[in-house]
PDB file of C-alpha atoms in Angstrom:
ATOM      1  CA  MET A   1       0.000   0.000   0.000  1.00  0.00           C
ATOM      2  CA  ARG A   2       1.331   3.396  -0.925  1.00  0.00           C
ATOM      3  CA  GLN A   3       1.903   6.035   1.724  1.00  0.00           C
ATOM      4  CA  PRO A   4       0.184   9.422   1.439  1.00  0.00           C
ATOM      5  CA  LYS A   5       2.440  12.443   1.076  1.00  0.00           C
ATOM      6  CA  ASP A   6      -0.019  15.061   2.294  1.00  0.00           C
ATOM      7  CA  LEU A   7      -3.597  15.451   3.504  1.00  0.00           C
ATOM      8  CA  ASN A   8      -5.093  15.762   0.021  1.00  0.00           C
ATOM      9  CA  ASP A   9      -3.304  12.608  -1.071  1.00  0.00           C
ATOM     10  CA  ALA A  10      -4.656  10.772   1.981  1.00  0.00           C
ATOM     11  CA  LYS A  11      -8.194  11.975   1.231  1.00  0.00           C
ATOM     12  CA  ALA A  12      -7.844  10.840  -2.387  1.00  0.00           C
ATOM     13  CA  MET A  13      -6.632   7.396  -1.239  1.00  0.00           C
ATOM     14  CA  ILE A  14      -9.578   7.036   1.150  1.00  0.00           C
ATOM     15  CA  ARG A  15     -12.012   8.075  -1.597  1.00  0.00           C
ATOM     16  CA  GLU A  16     -10.400   5.573  -3.970  1.00  0.00           C
ATOM     17  CA  GLU A  17     -10.650   2.712  -1.444  1.00  0.00           C
ATOM     18  CA  LYS A  18     -14.253   3.633  -0.599  1.00  0.00           C
ATOM     19  CA  ASN A  19     -15.160   3.538  -4.288  1.00  0.00           C
ATOM     20  CA  LYS A  20     -13.534   0.107  -4.682  1.00  0.00           C
ATOM     21  CA  LEU A  21     -15.588  -1.262  -1.797  1.00  0.00           C
ATOM     22  CA  LEU A  22     -18.792   0.321  -3.102  1.00  0.00           C
ATOM     23  CA  ARG A  23     -18.248  -1.126  -6.584  1.00  0.00           C
ATOM     24  CA  ALA A  24     -17.648  -4.583  -5.085  1.00  0.00           C
ATOM     25  CA  PHE A  25     -20.713  -4.224  -2.841  1.00  0.00           C
ATOM     26  CA  ASN A  26     -22.868  -3.138  -5.789  1.00  0.00           C
ATOM     27  CA  ALA A  27     -21.624  -6.068  -7.877  1.00  0.00           C
ATOM     28  CA  VAL A  28     -22.762  -8.539  -5.208  1.00  0.00           C
ATOM     29  CA  ILE A  29     -25.997  -6.964  -3.943  1.00  0.00           C
ATOM     30  CA  GLY A  30     -28.891  -7.651  -6.273  1.00  0.00           C
ATOM     31  CA  SER A  31     -27.045 -10.344  -8.201  1.00  0.00           C
ATOM     32  CA  ARG A  32     -28.438 -13.698  -9.229  1.00  0.00           C
ATOM     33  CA  PRO A  33     -25.602 -15.695  -7.618  1.00  0.00           C
ATOM     34  CA  LEU A  34     -26.329 -14.030  -4.264  1.00  0.00           C
ATOM     35  CA  MET A  35     -30.017 -14.798  -4.722  1.00  0.00           C
ATOM     36  CA  ALA A  36     -29.184 -18.465  -5.326  1.00  0.00           C
ATOM     37  CA  LEU A  37     -26.880 -18.575  -2.303  1.00  0.00           C
ATOM     38  CA  LEU A  38     -29.454 -16.958  -0.014  1.00  0.00           C
ATOM     39  CA  ALA A  39     -32.210 -19.250  -1.315  1.00  0.00           C
ATOM     40  CA  THR A  40     -29.967 -22.211  -0.519  1.00  0.00           C
ATOM     41  CA  PHE A  41     -29.512 -20.953   3.043  1.00  0.00           C
ATOM     42  CA  VAL A  42     -33.264 -20.397   3.422  1.00  0.00           C
ATOM     43  CA  ILE A  43     -33.960 -23.964   2.308  1.00  0.00           C
ATOM     44  CA  ALA A  44     -31.149 -25.456   4.417  1.00  0.00           C
ATOM     45  CA  PHE A  45     -32.156 -23.700   7.634  1.00  0.00           C
ATOM     46  CA  ALA A  46     -35.876 -24.367   7.095  1.00  0.00           C
ATOM     47  CA  LEU A  47     -35.341 -28.073   6.421  1.00  0.00           C
ATOM     48  CA  HIS A  48     -33.068 -28.443   9.428  1.00  0.00           C
ATOM     49  CA  ALA A  49     -35.507 -26.540  11.638  1.00  0.00           C
ATOM     50  CA  VAL A  50     -38.350 -28.866  10.634  1.00  0.00           C
ATOM     51  CA  TYR A  51     -36.714 -32.249  10.023  1.00  0.00           C
ATOM     52  CA  ALA A  52     -33.421 -32.154  11.958  1.00  0.00           C
ATOM     53  CA  PRO A  53     -33.839 -29.567  14.713  1.00  0.00           C
ATOM     54  CA  THR A  54     -30.865 -30.830  16.716  1.00  0.00           C
ATOM     55  CA  ARG A  55     -28.350 -30.154  13.906  1.00  0.00           C
ATOM     56  CA  LEU A  56     -27.151 -27.029  12.160  1.00  0.00           C
ATOM     57  CA  PRO A  57     -26.804 -27.090   8.367  1.00  0.00           C
ATOM     58  CA  THR A  58     -23.262 -27.902   7.300  1.00  0.00           C
ATOM     59  CA  VAL A  59     -21.799 -25.121   5.209  1.00  0.00           C
ATOM     60  CA  GLY A  60     -18.494 -25.636   3.486  1.00  0.00           C
ATOM     61  CA  ALA A  61     -16.172 -22.873   2.378  1.00  0.00           C
ATOM     62  CA  VAL A  62     -18.520 -20.797   0.255  1.00  0.00           C
ATOM     63  CA  SER A  63     -16.785 -18.633  -2.306  1.00  0.00           C
ATOM     64  CA  LEU A  64     -18.683 -16.020  -4.292  1.00  0.00           C
ATOM     65  CA  VAL A  65     -16.457 -16.810  -7.283  1.00  0.00           C
ATOM     66  CA  GLN A  66     -17.600 -20.441  -7.114  1.00  0.00           C
ATOM     67  CA  VAL A  67     -21.277 -19.421  -7.224  1.00  0.00           C
ATOM     68  CA  GLY A  68     -20.790 -17.246 -10.303  1.00  0.00           C
ATOM     69  CA  LEU A  69     -19.522 -13.800  -9.360  1.00  0.00           C
ATOM     70  CA  PRO A  70     -16.358 -12.418 -10.921  1.00  0.00           C
ATOM     71  CA  PRO A  71     -13.401 -11.732  -8.624  1.00  0.00           C
ATOM     72  CA  LEU A  72     -13.911  -8.481  -6.734  1.00  0.00           C
ATOM     73  CA  ASP A  73     -11.337  -5.751  -6.139  1.00  0.00           C
ATOM     74  CA  LEU A  74     -11.713  -4.921  -2.445  1.00  0.00           C
ATOM     75  CA  GLY A  75      -8.641  -2.700  -2.245  1.00  0.00           C
ATOM     76  CA  VAL A  76      -6.849  -2.578   1.098  1.00  0.00           C
ATOM     77  CA  VAL A  77      -9.582  -4.679   2.723  1.00  0.00           C
ATOM     78  CA  GLY A  78      -8.969  -7.429   0.177  1.00  0.00           C
ATOM     79  CA  GLU A  79      -5.243  -7.290   0.858  1.00  0.00           C
ATOM     80  CA  GLN A  80      -5.919  -7.971   4.554  1.00  0.00           C
ATOM     81  CA  LEU A  81      -8.150 -11.026   3.996  1.00  0.00           C
ATOM     82  CA  PRO A  82      -5.306 -13.589   3.828  1.00  0.00           C
ATOM     83  CA  GLU A  83      -4.033 -12.313   7.177  1.00  0.00           C
ATOM     84  CA  VAL A  84      -7.525 -12.648   8.664  1.00  0.00           C
ATOM     85  CA  LYS A  85      -7.785 -16.228   7.385  1.00  0.00           C
ATOM     86  CA  GLN A  86      -4.371 -17.046   8.845  1.00  0.00           C
ATOM     87  CA  ALA A  87      -5.283 -15.492  12.207  1.00  0.00           C
ATOM     88  CA  ALA A  88      -8.513 -17.533  12.295  1.00  0.00           C
ATOM     89  CA  ALA A  89      -6.534 -20.691  11.575  1.00  0.00           C
ATOM     90  CA  ASN A  90      -3.946 -19.838  14.245  1.00  0.00           C
ATOM     91  CA  GLU A  91      -6.666 -19.313  16.849  1.00  0.00           C
ATOM     92  CA  ASP A  92      -8.376 -22.613  15.895  1.00  0.00           C
ATOM     93  CA  LEU A  93     -11.634 -20.859  15.126  1.00  0.00           C
ATOM     94  CA  PRO A  94     -13.396 -23.955  13.713  1.00  0.00           C
ATOM     95  CA  GLY A  95     -12.510 -25.947  16.837  1.00  0.00           C
ATOM     96  CA  ARG A  96     -13.706 -23.201  19.129  1.00  0.00           C
ATOM     97  CA  TRP A  97     -16.940 -22.949  17.126  1.00  0.00           C
ATOM     98  CA  ARG A  98     -17.544 -26.706  17.491  1.00  0.00           C
ATOM     99  CA  GLU A  99     -16.959 -26.431  21.257  1.00  0.00           C
ATOM    100  CA  PHE A 100     -19.381 -23.509  21.491  1.00  0.00           C
ATOM    101  CA  VAL A 101     -22.063 -25.411  19.546  1.00  0.00           C
ATOM    102  CA  ALA A 102     -21.553 -28.512  21.719  1.00  0.00           C
ATOM    103  CA  GLU A 103     -21.907 -26.464  24.920  1.00  0.00           C
ATOM    104  CA  ASN A 104     -25.059 -24.728  23.660  1.00  0.00           C
ATOM    105  CA  SER A 105     -26.666 -27.608  21.795  1.00  0.00           C
ATOM    106  CA  ALA A 106     -30.026 -26.950  23.462  1.00  0.00           C
ATOM    107  CA  ASN A 107     -30.287 -23.707  21.461  1.00  0.00           C
ATOM    108  CA  ILE A 108     -29.718 -25.265  18.024  1.00  0.00           C
ATOM    109  CA  PRO A 109     -33.437 -25.371  17.086  1.00  0.00           C
ATOM    110  CA  LEU A 110     -33.662 -21.659  17.857  1.00  0.00           C
ATOM    111  CA  TRP A 111     -30.532 -20.954  15.811  1.00  0.00           C
ATOM    112  CA  ASN A 112     -32.058 -22.825  12.866  1.00  0.00           C
ATOM    113  CA  TRP A 113     -35.148 -20.618  12.979  1.00  0.00           C
ATOM    114  CA  ILE A 114     -33.052 -17.467  13.395  1.00  0.00           C
ATOM    115  CA  GLY A 115     -30.855 -18.527  10.467  1.00  0.00           C
ATOM    116  CA  PHE A 116     -33.976 -19.156   8.390  1.00  0.00           C
ATOM    117  CA  GLY A 117     -35.406 -15.746   9.291  1.00  0.00           C
ATOM    118  CA  VAL A 118     -32.201 -13.831   8.592  1.00  0.00           C
ATOM    119  CA  ALA A 119     -31.625 -15.615   5.276  1.00  0.00           C
ATOM    120  CA  PHE A 120     -35.273 -15.071   4.283  1.00  0.00           C
ATOM    121  CA  VAL A 121     -35.126 -11.330   5.050  1.00  0.00           C
ATOM    122  CA  LEU A 122     -31.816 -10.957   3.178  1.00  0.00           C
ATOM    123  CA  LEU A 123     -33.301 -12.874   0.234  1.00  0.00           C
ATOM    124  CA  GLY A 124     -36.275 -10.510   0.205  1.00  0.00           C
ATOM    125  CA  ILE A 125     -33.990  -7.475   0.265  1.00  0.00           C
ATOM    126  CA  ASN A 126     -31.877  -8.907  -2.552  1.00  0.00           C
ATOM    127  CA  LEU A 127     -34.978  -9.632  -4.648  1.00  0.00           C
ATOM    128  CA  THR A 128     -36.249  -6.095  -4.047  1.00  0.00           C
ATOM    129  CA  ILE A 129     -32.934  -4.618  -5.179  1.00  0.00           C
ATOM    130  CA  MET A 130     -32.946  -6.876  -8.238  1.00  0.00           C
ATOM    131  CA  THR A 131     -36.431  -5.668  -9.154  1.00  0.00           C
ATOM    132  CA  ILE A 132     -35.508  -2.005  -8.700  1.00  0.00           C
ATOM    133  CA  ARG A 133     -32.359  -2.342 -10.829  1.00  0.00           C
ATOM    134  CA  ARG A 134     -34.048  -4.276 -13.617  1.00  0.00           C
ATOM    135  CA  SER A 135     -37.104  -2.276 -14.553  1.00  0.00           C
ATOM    136  CA  TYR A 136     -37.945  -4.644 -17.421  1.00  0.00           C
ATOM    137  CA  THR A 137     -38.807  -7.391 -14.911  1.00  0.00           C
ATOM    138  CA  LYS A 138     -41.651  -5.393 -13.419  1.00  0.00           C
ATOM    139  CA  GLY A 139     -45.106  -6.849 -14.150  1.00  0.00           C
TER     140      GLY A 139
END
């Protein structure tokens, strides 16, 4: 990352990074791949809440590139993501999550319903944004 030389340069860098994040955010929000991903979460949480209330849905490493989005330029934030992944691995985050779930297993049915509700609301928001952006899809 380059170092700013003066205040105006720093402001320009911040504006540039903000625009990168906004472009990446706009590419994801209202997209069909996000709609498919959210619909999958809605179905997974609903089915687990009804048919397997004592288990949480298993979610592998979900990558937006794998579900159909092009790679996103996140600027400085994107440069920090490998360090975040490494820190999570160093702290044994998956192991700590499994311990937390095992200790609070009585709450799993509630978590399934909360997961369903959150995914359903996010799906509705994404569908609304899709409809607003694509005026030709209006009835």
